[in-house]
Short mmCIF file of C-alpha atoms in Angstrom, two decimals:
data_model
loop_
_atom_site.label_atom_id
_atom_site.label_comp_id
_atom_site.label_asym_id
_atom_site.label_seq_id
_atom_site.Cartn_x
_atom_site.Cartn_y
_atom_site.Cartn_z
CA MET A 2 -32.29 20.22 9.99
CA GLU A 3 -29.76 18.42 12.43
CA THR A 4 -28.65 14.33 11.73
CA VAL A 5 -27.84 11.97 14.02
CA MET A 6 -26.53 8.45 12.34
CA HIS A 7 -27.55 5.27 13.45
CA THR A 8 -24.71 3.46 14.72
CA ALA A 9 -26.58 0.38 13.39
CA THR A 10 -24.59 -2.52 11.45
CA ALA A 11 -24.42 -0.67 7.94
CA LYS A 12 -25.35 -1.44 4.48
CA ARG A 13 -24.12 -0.90 0.87
CA VAL A 14 -25.22 -0.86 -2.15
CA ARG A 15 -26.52 -3.02 -3.89
CA SER A 16 -25.18 -2.77 -7.50
CA VAL A 17 -23.66 0.30 -9.70
CA ARG A 18 -24.71 0.41 -13.38
CA PRO A 19 -22.97 3.01 -15.78
CA VAL A 20 -25.22 5.69 -17.52
CA GLY A 21 -23.39 6.20 -20.76
CA THR A 22 -20.22 7.87 -19.85
CA ARG A 23 -21.42 10.98 -17.17
CA ALA A 24 -23.47 9.18 -14.90
CA VAL A 25 -24.18 5.70 -12.60
CA LEU A 26 -27.25 4.19 -11.08
CA ALA A 27 -26.68 3.62 -7.68
CA GLU A 28 -28.92 0.49 -7.13
CA LEU A 29 -30.38 0.15 -3.59
CA ASP A 30 -32.33 -2.38 -1.58
CA GLY A 31 -35.18 0.06 -0.86
CA LEU A 32 -36.49 3.98 -0.06
CA GLN A 33 -34.81 4.01 3.26
CA ASP A 34 -31.26 2.80 1.62
CA VAL A 35 -32.34 5.74 -0.85
CA LEU A 36 -32.85 8.09 1.84
CA ALA A 37 -29.71 7.03 3.17
CA LEU A 38 -27.28 7.35 0.00
CA GLN A 39 -28.78 10.83 -0.67
CA ASP A 40 -28.74 12.20 2.25
CA MET A 41 -24.48 11.35 2.41
CA LEU A 42 -24.07 12.53 -1.07
CA ASN A 43 -25.80 15.44 -0.33
CA LYS A 44 -23.51 16.23 2.95
CA SER A 45 -20.05 14.71 1.58
CA PRO A 46 -20.13 15.19 -2.54
CA LEU A 47 -17.76 12.59 -3.91
CA PRO A 48 -15.04 14.32 -5.96
CA GLY A 49 -16.46 15.38 -9.44
CA GLN A 50 -19.95 14.75 -8.13
CA VAL A 51 -22.55 17.49 -10.09
CA ASP A 52 -25.82 16.14 -9.24
CA VAL A 53 -27.57 13.46 -7.06
CA LEU A 54 -31.30 12.30 -8.38
CA ALA A 55 -32.78 9.87 -6.02
CA ALA A 56 -35.47 7.91 -7.07
CA ALA A 57 -37.99 4.93 -5.67
CA GLU A 58 -34.98 2.39 -6.01
CA THR A 59 -31.94 4.43 -7.31
CA VAL A 60 -29.63 6.95 -6.85
CA MET A 61 -28.37 8.18 -9.89
CA VAL A 62 -24.93 10.73 -9.26
CA VAL A 63 -23.77 12.74 -12.32
CA GLY A 64 -20.49 13.41 -12.74
CA GLU A 65 -17.90 16.29 -14.13
CA SER A 66 -16.29 13.93 -16.67
CA ALA A 67 -16.00 10.49 -18.08
CA ALA A 68 -13.03 10.25 -15.42
CA ALA A 69 -14.50 11.43 -12.45
CA THR A 70 -17.75 9.45 -13.28
CA ARG A 71 -16.04 6.41 -12.89
CA ALA A 72 -14.14 7.02 -10.08
CA ILE A 73 -17.96 8.28 -8.67
CA GLY A 74 -18.88 4.89 -9.85
CA ALA A 75 -16.35 2.40 -8.00
CA ARG A 76 -16.97 4.97 -4.64
CA LEU A 77 -20.31 3.94 -4.86
CA MET A 78 -19.45 0.98 -4.18
CA GLU A 79 -17.61 0.78 -0.73
CA LEU A 80 -20.02 3.19 0.25
CA GLU A 81 -21.17 2.11 4.16
CA LEU A 82 -24.88 3.17 4.43
CA PHE A 83 -26.46 4.57 8.09
CA ALA A 84 -29.74 5.87 7.74
CA PRO A 85 -30.39 9.18 9.75
CA GLU A 86 -31.80 10.12 12.40
CA VAL A 87 -33.90 12.98 11.88
CA THR A 88 -34.87 15.31 14.73
CA ASP A 89 -38.24 17.33 15.19
CA SER A 90 -36.18 20.66 13.47
CA GLY A 91 -36.96 21.55 9.98
CA LEU A 92 -40.84 20.28 9.88
CA VAL A 93 -42.52 21.94 6.99
CA VAL A 94 -46.73 22.45 7.26
CA ILE A 95 -48.71 22.82 4.23
CA ASP A 96 -52.57 23.51 5.32
CA THR A 97 -54.97 21.92 3.36
CA VAL A 98 -58.83 21.73 2.44
CA TYR A 99 -59.34 18.19 1.95
CA ASP A 100 -62.45 18.26 -0.47
CA GLY A 101 -60.32 16.71 -3.69
CA ASP A 102 -62.38 14.93 -6.42
CA ASP A 103 -60.84 11.71 -5.74
CA LEU A 104 -61.52 11.57 -1.92
CA ALA A 105 -64.15 8.96 -1.71
CA ASP A 106 -62.53 6.83 -4.33
CA VAL A 107 -59.77 6.85 -2.22
CA ALA A 108 -61.61 6.00 0.89
CA GLU A 109 -63.11 2.73 -0.82
CA LEU A 110 -59.88 2.04 -1.96
CA THR A 111 -58.27 1.86 1.42
CA GLY A 112 -61.44 0.71 3.58
CA LEU A 113 -61.50 3.98 5.21
CA SER A 114 -64.13 6.34 6.14
CA VAL A 115 -63.28 9.81 4.49
CA GLU A 116 -62.24 11.07 7.98
CA GLY A 117 -60.40 8.54 8.34
CA VAL A 118 -58.26 9.22 5.20
CA VAL A 119 -58.01 13.08 5.99
CA ALA A 120 -56.66 11.11 9.84
CA ALA A 121 -54.16 8.75 7.91
CA HIS A 122 -52.78 11.86 5.48
CA THR A 123 -52.19 14.59 8.65
CA GLY A 124 -51.73 11.97 11.20
CA GLN A 125 -48.33 10.95 10.13
CA VAL A 126 -44.88 12.78 9.23
CA TRP A 127 -43.92 12.59 5.02
CA THR A 128 -40.74 12.65 4.23
CA VAL A 129 -39.59 14.21 0.36
CA ALA A 130 -37.97 10.94 -1.52
CA PHE A 131 -36.75 12.82 -4.39
CA ALA A 132 -38.09 14.78 -7.16
CA GLY A 133 -39.41 14.92 -10.38
CA PHE A 134 -42.08 15.44 -12.93
CA ALA A 135 -42.38 18.99 -12.10
CA PRO A 136 -40.42 21.81 -10.54
CA GLY A 137 -40.93 21.74 -7.51
CA PHE A 138 -43.05 17.91 -7.13
CA GLY A 139 -41.96 16.20 -4.11
CA TYR A 140 -42.61 12.58 -4.02
CA MET A 141 -43.27 12.44 -0.43
CA VAL A 142 -43.46 8.81 1.36
CA GLY A 143 -45.39 8.59 4.60
CA GLU A 144 -44.56 6.65 8.28
CA ASN A 145 -46.70 3.45 6.79
CA GLU A 146 -48.36 2.54 4.22
CA VAL A 147 -52.08 3.39 4.87
CA LEU A 148 -53.10 5.37 2.03
CA THR A 149 -51.00 3.30 -0.39
CA VAL A 150 -53.56 3.30 -3.54
CA PRO A 151 -53.00 2.68 -7.33
CA ARG A 152 -52.99 6.14 -9.84
CA ARG A 153 -56.50 6.23 -11.68
CA SER A 154 -56.28 4.42 -14.80
CA SER A 155 -57.20 7.55 -17.12
CA PRO A 156 -55.38 10.45 -16.13
CA ARG A 157 -56.67 13.72 -16.04
CA THR A 158 -55.53 16.36 -18.56
CA ALA A 159 -55.48 18.86 -16.29
CA VAL A 160 -54.71 19.06 -12.54
CA PRO A 161 -55.24 22.09 -10.67
CA ALA A 162 -52.08 23.94 -9.04
CA GLY A 163 -52.16 23.45 -5.40
CA SER A 164 -53.67 19.68 -5.81
CA VAL A 165 -52.67 17.59 -2.88
CA ALA A 166 -52.31 13.93 -4.26
CA LEU A 167 -51.72 10.36 -3.54
CA GLY A 168 -50.45 7.78 -5.88
CA GLY A 169 -48.70 4.97 -4.78
CA GLN A 170 -46.82 4.75 -1.47
CA TYR A 171 -46.14 8.76 -2.61
CA SER A 172 -47.88 11.92 -1.46
CA ALA A 173 -47.32 14.87 -3.42
CA VAL A 174 -48.63 18.35 -4.17
CA TYR A 175 -49.02 20.00 -8.26
CA PRO A 176 -47.09 23.04 -8.36
CA ARG A 177 -48.83 24.09 -11.62
CA ARG A 178 -51.48 23.09 -13.61
CA SER A 179 -50.37 19.95 -15.38
CA PRO A 180 -51.83 16.92 -16.67
CA GLY A 181 -51.16 14.29 -14.16
CA GLY A 182 -53.00 10.55 -13.07
CA TRP A 183 -52.66 10.85 -9.18
CA GLN A 184 -55.90 10.64 -7.18
CA LEU A 185 -56.65 14.32 -5.74
CA ILE A 186 -57.70 14.19 -2.19
CA GLY A 187 -57.62 18.08 -0.92
CA ARG A 188 -56.19 21.51 -2.32
CA THR A 189 -53.64 24.00 -0.94
CA GLY A 190 -52.44 28.27 -1.28
CA ALA A 191 -48.69 26.95 -0.56
CA ARG A 192 -46.39 28.01 -3.21
CA MET A 193 -44.74 25.28 -3.85
CA TRP A 194 -42.46 26.79 -6.58
CA ASP A 195 -42.12 30.04 -6.27
CA LEU A 196 -38.43 31.45 -8.65
CA ASP A 197 -38.96 35.03 -6.13
CA ARG A 198 -37.58 32.83 -3.38
CA ALA A 199 -33.64 32.11 -2.52
CA GLN A 200 -35.14 28.66 -2.27
CA PRO A 201 -37.93 28.68 -5.51
CA ALA A 202 -38.83 24.75 -3.97
CA LEU A 203 -40.82 24.78 -0.74
CA VAL A 204 -40.00 21.10 0.11
CA ARG A 205 -36.47 19.64 -1.17
CA PRO A 206 -35.55 16.04 -1.08
CA GLY A 207 -34.89 14.99 2.42
CA ASP A 208 -37.20 17.48 4.13
CA ARG A 209 -39.79 16.68 6.24
CA VAL A 210 -43.66 17.49 5.82
CA GLN A 211 -46.81 17.10 7.51
CA TYR A 212 -50.39 18.14 6.51
CA ARG A 213 -52.90 19.90 8.45
CA ALA A 214 -56.11 20.40 7.81
CA VAL A 215 -58.03 23.47 7.37
CA ARG A 216 -61.32 24.88 6.44
CA GLU A 217 -60.20 27.79 3.56
CA VAL A 218 -57.43 27.73 1.35
CA VAL A 219 -54.81 30.61 2.11
CA THR A 220 -52.98 31.75 -1.14
CA ALA A 221 -49.26 32.48 -0.35
CA GLY A 222 -48.18 35.83 -1.14
CA ALA A 223 -44.73 36.39 -3.63
CA SER A 224 -41.53 36.26 -1.42
CA GLU A 225 -40.91 39.89 -2.49
CA ALA A 226 -43.47 42.66 -3.60
CA ARG A 227 -41.89 43.65 -6.76
CA GLU A 228 -41.81 47.09 -8.69
CA PRO A 229 -44.29 47.13 -11.91
CA GLU A 230 -42.30 46.91 -14.30
CA LYS A 231 -41.73 49.81 -16.50
CA GLU A 232 -41.36 49.19 -20.40
CA HIS A 233 -37.37 48.92 -21.30
CA HIS A 234 -36.52 49.81 -24.64
CA ALA A 235 -33.10 48.71 -25.21
CA GLU A 236 -30.53 50.82 -27.09
CA SER A 237 -28.49 48.27 -28.25
CA GLY A 238 -29.46 45.06 -29.63
CA LEU A 239 -31.84 42.66 -32.10
CA ARG A 240 -35.22 43.41 -32.83
CA ILE A 241 -37.22 40.31 -33.98
CA LEU A 242 -39.08 40.86 -37.59
CA ASN A 243 -39.90 37.03 -37.58
CA PRO A 244 -38.90 34.41 -35.39
CA GLY A 245 -39.07 31.73 -37.60
CA ALA A 246 -40.56 28.23 -36.78
CA GLN A 247 -39.14 28.66 -33.31
CA SER A 248 -36.63 30.91 -31.83
CA LEU A 249 -35.52 30.50 -27.72
CA ILE A 250 -32.75 32.06 -26.00
CA GLN A 251 -30.01 29.66 -24.93
CA ASP A 252 -27.29 29.25 -23.19
CA LEU A 253 -24.82 26.41 -21.73
CA GLY A 254 -27.59 25.83 -19.34
CA ARG A 255 -28.26 25.34 -15.47
CA ARG A 256 -26.53 22.60 -13.43
CA GLY A 257 -27.09 20.95 -10.12
CA PHE A 258 -30.64 21.53 -9.63
CA GLY A 259 -31.66 18.16 -10.57
CA PRO A 260 -32.70 17.08 -7.57
CA LEU A 261 -35.51 20.08 -7.76
CA GLY A 262 -37.13 18.69 -10.23
CA VAL A 263 -35.10 21.31 -13.06
CA SER A 264 -33.25 19.90 -16.17
CA ALA A 265 -30.18 21.12 -17.49
CA ALA A 266 -31.47 22.66 -20.67
CA GLY A 267 -28.79 24.59 -22.77
CA ALA A 268 -28.23 24.53 -26.35
CA LEU A 269 -29.10 21.41 -27.83
CA ASP A 270 -25.48 21.92 -30.10
CA ARG A 271 -23.20 22.93 -27.36
CA ALA A 272 -20.46 23.01 -29.86
CA SER A 273 -21.57 25.21 -32.18
CA LEU A 274 -23.37 27.88 -29.25
CA ARG A 275 -19.35 28.18 -28.35
CA ARG A 276 -18.15 28.90 -31.95
CA ALA A 277 -20.67 31.22 -32.21
CA ASN A 278 -19.78 32.49 -29.57
CA ARG A 279 -16.09 32.41 -29.81
CA LEU A 280 -16.28 33.79 -33.26
CA VAL A 281 -17.30 37.43 -32.01
CA GLY A 282 -15.15 37.89 -28.97
CA ASN A 283 -17.82 36.17 -26.58
CA ALA A 284 -17.73 34.16 -22.90
CA PRO A 285 -18.53 30.44 -24.22
CA SER A 286 -21.71 30.69 -21.85
CA ALA A 287 -22.75 33.80 -22.88
CA ALA A 288 -26.77 33.32 -24.19
CA ALA A 289 -27.36 33.25 -27.86
CA ILE A 290 -30.38 32.49 -30.61
CA GLU A 291 -31.06 28.59 -31.18
CA SER A 292 -33.46 28.86 -34.20
CA VAL A 293 -34.89 25.62 -35.93
CA ASN A 294 -35.26 24.70 -39.43
CA GLY A 295 -34.30 28.75 -40.59
CA GLY A 296 -36.36 31.57 -41.18
CA LEU A 297 -35.45 33.99 -38.62
CA THR A 298 -35.19 37.07 -39.40
CA VAL A 299 -33.65 39.94 -36.88
CA GLU A 300 -32.94 43.78 -37.52
CA ALA A 301 -30.51 45.81 -35.65
CA VAL A 302 -30.91 48.34 -33.23
CA GLY A 303 -27.47 49.97 -33.29
CA ASP A 304 -24.48 48.91 -34.61
CA GLN A 305 -23.90 45.21 -33.79
CA VAL A 306 -20.93 42.23 -34.38
CA ILE A 307 -23.05 39.01 -34.98
CA ALA A 308 -22.15 35.25 -35.83
CA VAL A 309 -24.21 32.49 -37.28
CA ALA A 310 -22.84 29.15 -36.29
CA GLY A 311 -24.41 25.53 -37.09
CA ALA A 312 -27.16 24.46 -39.38
CA PRO A 313 -25.10 25.51 -43.25
CA THR A 314 -27.30 28.08 -44.28
CA ALA A 315 -27.61 31.40 -46.93
CA LEU A 316 -27.08 34.91 -44.62
CA THR A 317 -28.67 37.50 -46.37
CA ILE A 318 -28.46 41.24 -45.16
CA GLU A 319 -30.64 43.88 -46.39
CA SER A 320 -29.99 47.73 -46.32
CA PRO A 321 -32.28 49.98 -45.45
CA SER A 322 -33.76 52.43 -48.17
CA TRP A 323 -32.84 55.59 -45.88
CA LEU A 324 -29.39 53.89 -44.79
CA GLY A 325 -26.49 55.21 -46.49
CA SER A 326 -22.27 56.08 -45.84
CA ASP A 327 -20.30 58.58 -46.66
CA ASP A 328 -17.89 56.49 -48.72
CA GLY A 329 -21.06 54.41 -50.67
CA ASP A 330 -19.95 51.15 -49.13
CA VAL A 331 -23.25 50.94 -48.23
CA GLN A 332 -26.03 51.16 -50.44
CA PRO A 333 -29.70 52.16 -49.46
CA GLY A 334 -32.02 49.45 -50.17
CA ALA A 335 -29.30 46.94 -51.08
CA THR A 336 -28.86 43.20 -50.52
CA ARG A 337 -25.53 41.25 -49.87
CA THR A 338 -24.90 37.63 -48.63
CA VAL A 339 -22.43 36.99 -45.37
CA PRO A 340 -20.32 33.85 -44.37
CA MET A 341 -21.44 31.09 -42.00
CA ALA A 342 -19.25 30.59 -38.74
CA ALA A 343 -17.54 34.48 -39.39
CA PRO A 344 -17.62 37.66 -37.52
CA PHE A 345 -19.95 40.53 -39.71
CA ALA A 346 -21.08 43.70 -38.92
CA LEU A 347 -25.08 44.00 -38.85
CA LEU A 348 -25.43 48.03 -39.03
CA ASP A 349 -28.15 49.93 -37.45
CA GLY A 350 -31.60 49.10 -39.25
CA GLU A 351 -29.90 46.33 -41.16
CA VAL A 352 -31.76 43.19 -41.73
CA LEU A 353 -30.39 39.57 -41.91
CA THR A 354 -32.33 36.76 -42.39
CA LEU A 355 -31.64 33.32 -42.00
CA GLY A 356 -32.34 31.06 -45.13
CA ALA A 357 -33.34 27.34 -44.94
CA PRO A 358 -30.44 25.15 -43.89
CA GLU A 359 -28.42 23.19 -46.31
CA SER A 360 -28.19 20.28 -43.61
CA GLY A 361 -28.29 20.09 -40.45
CA PHE A 362 -31.73 21.88 -38.64
CA ARG A 363 -30.54 24.21 -35.90
CA ASN A 364 -28.42 27.62 -36.06
CA TYR A 365 -26.77 29.99 -33.21
CA LEU A 366 -26.82 33.72 -33.66
CA ALA A 367 -24.49 35.44 -31.32
CA ILE A 368 -24.40 39.26 -30.73
CA ARG A 369 -21.34 40.87 -29.07
CA GLY A 370 -21.88 40.91 -25.64
CA GLY A 371 -24.31 38.47 -25.69
CA VAL A 372 -28.30 38.48 -25.19
CA GLU A 373 -28.78 40.37 -21.94
CA VAL A 374 -32.30 38.47 -20.37
CA PRO A 375 -32.54 37.74 -16.56
CA GLU A 376 -30.92 34.71 -15.37
CA VAL A 377 -33.12 31.97 -13.85
CA LEU A 378 -31.19 29.62 -11.22
CA GLY A 379 -27.90 30.94 -12.39
CA SER A 380 -28.87 30.99 -16.50
CA ARG A 381 -30.42 32.52 -19.38
CA SER A 382 -31.59 29.06 -21.43
CA ALA A 383 -35.33 28.71 -22.36
CA ASP A 384 -36.43 25.10 -20.52
CA THR A 385 -39.28 24.28 -22.70
CA MET A 386 -39.96 21.60 -20.33
CA SER A 387 -40.78 23.16 -17.22
CA GLY A 388 -41.71 26.48 -18.57
CA ILE A 389 -38.25 28.23 -16.75
CA GLY A 390 -36.16 30.82 -18.49
CA PRO A 391 -37.51 33.45 -21.49
CA ALA A 392 -40.36 32.94 -23.13
CA PRO A 393 -39.85 31.86 -27.04
CA LEU A 394 -39.06 35.04 -29.35
CA VAL A 395 -42.29 36.57 -30.81
CA ILE A 396 -42.22 39.63 -33.38
CA ARG A 397 -41.55 43.03 -32.96
CA GLN A 398 -39.86 41.96 -29.65
CA VAL A 399 -36.49 43.62 -28.85
CA LEU A 400 -33.19 41.80 -27.39
CA ALA A 401 -30.93 43.81 -25.34
CA ALA A 402 -27.19 43.28 -25.95
CA GLY A 403 -24.84 42.93 -23.01
CA ASP A 404 -21.33 42.92 -21.90
CA HIS A 405 -20.30 39.37 -21.57
CA THR A 406 -17.07 39.63 -23.48
CA ALA A 407 -13.72 37.73 -23.58
CA SER A 408 -11.78 39.34 -25.99
CA THR A 409 -11.39 42.57 -27.43
CA ALA A 410 -11.10 41.45 -30.25
CA VAL A 411 -13.47 39.34 -32.53
CA GLY A 412 -12.57 36.07 -33.74
CA ALA A 413 -11.45 34.96 -36.95
CA PRO A 414 -13.30 32.71 -39.91
CA GLU A 415 -13.65 28.68 -38.74
CA LEU A 416 -14.17 25.26 -40.37
CA GLN A 417 -17.60 23.72 -39.53
CA PRO A 418 -17.91 20.03 -39.09
CA ASP A 419 -20.17 18.28 -41.80
CA PHE A 420 -23.91 18.41 -40.62
CA PRO A 421 -26.50 15.78 -40.92
CA GLY A 422 -28.07 15.34 -44.38
CA VAL A 423 -30.78 13.10 -45.95
CA GLY A 424 -28.30 10.46 -45.15
CA VAL A 425 -27.97 8.35 -42.35
CA THR A 426 -27.17 9.90 -38.85
CA VAL A 427 -24.61 7.42 -36.69
CA LEU A 428 -24.49 8.35 -33.24
CA ASP A 429 -22.65 5.77 -30.85
CA VAL A 430 -24.37 4.61 -27.51
CA ILE A 431 -23.43 2.73 -24.58
CA PRO A 432 -25.73 -0.07 -23.60
CA GLY A 433 -27.48 0.23 -20.23
CA PRO A 434 -28.59 1.15 -17.87
CA ARG A 435 -31.38 -1.23 -18.59
CA ALA A 436 -30.02 -3.17 -21.40
CA ASP A 437 -31.15 -6.20 -19.44
CA TRP A 438 -34.90 -5.86 -20.17
CA PHE A 439 -34.08 -6.59 -23.47
CA ASP A 440 -32.37 -9.85 -25.31
CA GLN A 441 -30.03 -9.47 -27.89
CA GLU A 442 -32.23 -9.83 -30.82
CA ALA A 443 -34.21 -6.27 -29.62
CA LEU A 444 -30.05 -5.34 -29.30
CA ASP A 445 -29.22 -6.28 -32.52
CA SER A 446 -32.76 -4.47 -34.12
CA LEU A 447 -31.57 -0.94 -32.55
CA CYS A 448 -28.76 -1.00 -34.67
CA SER A 449 -29.50 -2.67 -37.79
CA GLN A 450 -31.94 -0.58 -38.96
CA GLU A 451 -32.59 2.97 -39.58
CA TRP A 452 -34.99 5.07 -37.50
CA LEU A 453 -37.10 7.74 -38.35
CA VAL A 454 -37.12 11.21 -36.74
CA THR A 455 -40.92 11.76 -36.19
CA PRO A 456 -42.58 15.84 -36.75
CA GLN A 457 -42.90 14.92 -32.69
CA SER A 458 -39.67 15.60 -31.69
CA ASN A 459 -38.62 18.62 -29.64
CA ARG A 460 -36.35 19.90 -27.20
CA VAL A 461 -37.61 17.18 -24.26
CA GLY A 462 -37.00 14.27 -27.04
CA MET A 463 -36.11 13.05 -30.28
CA ARG A 464 -39.24 10.01 -31.15
CA LEU A 465 -38.59 7.76 -33.37
CA ASP A 466 -40.10 5.79 -36.03
CA GLY A 467 -39.10 2.03 -36.83
CA THR A 468 -39.50 -1.73 -35.99
CA PRO A 469 -40.72 -1.64 -32.32
CA LEU A 470 -38.23 -2.96 -29.45
CA LYS A 471 -40.08 -6.14 -27.52
CA ARG A 472 -38.84 -6.09 -23.73
CA THR A 473 -38.15 -9.63 -22.00
CA ARG A 474 -39.76 -8.34 -18.60
CA GLU A 475 -43.63 -7.65 -17.65
CA GLY A 476 -44.65 -4.31 -16.04
CA GLU A 477 -43.03 -1.37 -15.38
CA LEU A 478 -39.96 -0.40 -13.86
CA PRO A 479 -39.99 2.34 -11.13
CA SER A 480 -38.86 5.78 -11.48
CA GLU A 481 -35.85 6.35 -11.97
CA GLY A 482 -32.68 9.38 -12.61
CA THR A 483 -32.41 9.53 -16.25
CA MET A 484 -30.35 12.29 -18.31
CA ALA A 485 -29.99 13.76 -21.96
CA GLY A 486 -28.87 11.01 -24.69
CA ALA A 487 -30.72 8.57 -22.56
CA LEU A 488 -32.83 5.83 -25.22
CA GLN A 489 -36.28 5.25 -23.58
CA ILE A 490 -38.10 2.32 -24.73
CA PRO A 491 -42.07 3.08 -24.13
CA PRO A 492 -44.25 0.09 -24.08
CA ALA A 493 -45.01 0.47 -27.81
CA GLY A 494 -41.14 -0.60 -28.13
CA LEU A 495 -40.37 3.08 -30.30
CA PRO A 496 -37.44 4.79 -28.60
CA VAL A 497 -37.36 8.22 -27.46
CA LEU A 498 -33.94 9.74 -27.17
CA PHE A 499 -33.71 12.71 -24.50
CA LEU A 500 -33.00 15.81 -24.70
CA ALA A 501 -31.46 18.71 -22.68
CA ASP A 502 -35.22 19.62 -21.94
CA HIS A 503 -36.11 15.87 -20.79
CA PRO A 504 -38.35 14.70 -17.39
CA ILE A 505 -35.41 14.32 -14.79
CA THR A 506 -37.07 11.09 -13.80
CA GLY A 507 -38.57 8.21 -15.97
CA GLY A 508 -40.27 5.19 -15.92
CA TYR A 509 -39.27 2.94 -19.34
CA PRO A 510 -36.15 1.03 -19.36
CA VAL A 511 -33.39 2.97 -20.78
CA ILE A 512 -31.87 0.69 -23.58
CA GLY A 513 -28.67 2.51 -24.05
CA VAL A 514 -27.23 6.06 -23.91
CA VAL A 515 -26.02 8.30 -26.86
CA ARG A 516 -22.08 9.02 -25.71
CA ASP A 517 -22.26 12.60 -24.62
CA GLU A 518 -20.07 13.62 -27.21
CA HIS A 519 -22.38 12.77 -30.39
CA LEU A 520 -25.22 14.98 -28.96
CA ASP A 521 -24.37 17.79 -30.73
CA LEU A 522 -24.79 15.78 -33.68
CA ALA A 523 -28.05 14.33 -32.86
CA ALA A 524 -29.59 17.98 -32.28
CA GLN A 525 -28.85 18.50 -36.09
CA VAL A 526 -30.54 15.42 -37.49
CA PRO A 527 -33.63 17.63 -39.21
CA LEU A 528 -36.91 16.38 -38.69
CA GLY A 529 -37.10 13.03 -41.29
CA GLY A 530 -33.65 12.16 -40.80
CA LYS A 531 -32.49 9.09 -39.95
CA ILE A 532 -30.51 7.51 -37.57
CA ARG A 533 -28.70 4.46 -37.08
CA PHE A 534 -27.04 3.49 -33.58
CA ARG A 535 -23.92 1.98 -32.97
CA LEU A 536 -23.17 0.02 -29.58
CA VAL A 537 -20.04 1.05 -28.03
CA PRO A 538 -19.23 -1.11 -24.49
CA ASP A 539 -17.06 0.44 -23.05
CA SER A 540 -18.58 1.46 -20.22
CA PRO A 541 -16.51 0.39 -16.77
CA ASP A 542 -17.18 -2.50 -15.53
CA PHE A 543 -18.27 -1.94 -11.26
CA THR A 544 -18.79 -4.82 -9.38
CA THR A 545 -22.15 -5.65 -9.20
CA THR A 546 -22.52 -8.81 -6.66
CA LYS A 547 -23.89 -7.54 -3.37
CA THR A 548 -22.15 -6.94 -0.47
CA PRO A 549 -22.64 -9.53 2.28
CA GLU A 550 -24.21 -7.87 5.67
CA LYS A 551 -21.77 -8.40 8.54
#
């Protein structure tokens, strides 16, 4: 898609707010400036730039390190913004049947006839401003505001995949069946998200879209025909006898897909994953099993080298009744224990069981060579929010061992850090980017009380209970980019601490962001555990006054 830059007077970023130590939030005067900055950063990335997450009035830029992020924030304040003029190339056409359940309501809300709504929707070009909510869900803004309508007062629990909808000033297509509160005006057979395509998202931020009215929906097939999958029997690996409460395949996650609505996912306790992999001689990013609260039981298929790191727990190995050895080292039906954070052999047919953690919450079981499952967008991680990656492990499933080793030798046993127990875990928090939605009393309350981790917590976020925090502003914040570690405060005032599978954008103010170095510790706080936050105001001091236009 070709672009030509205007020569009009340049505009600038209005302000830059720190989002923890690894991201900054650029505030702009409107959506056109958002599109301009997004276009510039995508075409000419700043040094250390990892991700660009545009939203209604902001652009969040994620850096590869704290130092790179500080430099990015300073550079953003210096940039001159020029709106791109887009040619007619690269237009995505979406065939739509206009028979949505809310079509008549939209007509009434806009003062148009039903035919007028269809004409207005098809008669303008829409631009994908940003992505979020779900992979493939693009927030599209039109050339006019004729179809600006409020969201439904009561969201639907299930919106069919392919539904064409309006919400606020935006239009979008639901890529898969999901809850939703937008006004439904039609449906399409276009595949908005297809992992079989080289570019999974049909539309990406910056793309231009035109809807075309048709009488029938034609469902697009997958981009490539697949051969029927043959049943695969691993010759070497692990058989799942009991997955426990939940066991998932995780590596270090997928980076750089935020603009498509895909979070990083990956191991919540990254240090423990790296430790387990290091002990068996794997590459740091090799896939392993993340298990919560004990109960995981696996059987060796072939002789394996295993290590378990994370929450300290009893590791028990039972030898099968038929297993023996020439020198008598292994007795049939015998049991033995092995230490945490140390490599050990799990012979063919032996069964390893992880007990309930003595402290902490999550374990990481690494097998030499790594767990061999297909990569999705460059990672083997399961993303519970979007459904991308391998499904949760089930009984009798066999995981094949891969060849993702980094050393010919295993590592020496390692000491592990202390893990959260029944006491209080202290997490450092950097204020902002929306701490100004709260007064000093709310900030003091955030840090003075002990927050209880509720059973509603998961890999998306930790839901905390305590004395609610009160906002000083009315209304809601336009959706903006967010990240793991963000402490979002919904209207009820109880914080949600975002973890690796968090949504890419959010509309509740973030009072602070847990330091990246403390996220591994947060991941080990068990359900029913307590957290105390400690403000660490060491974020960069960016200029927040708007540069006057010449």
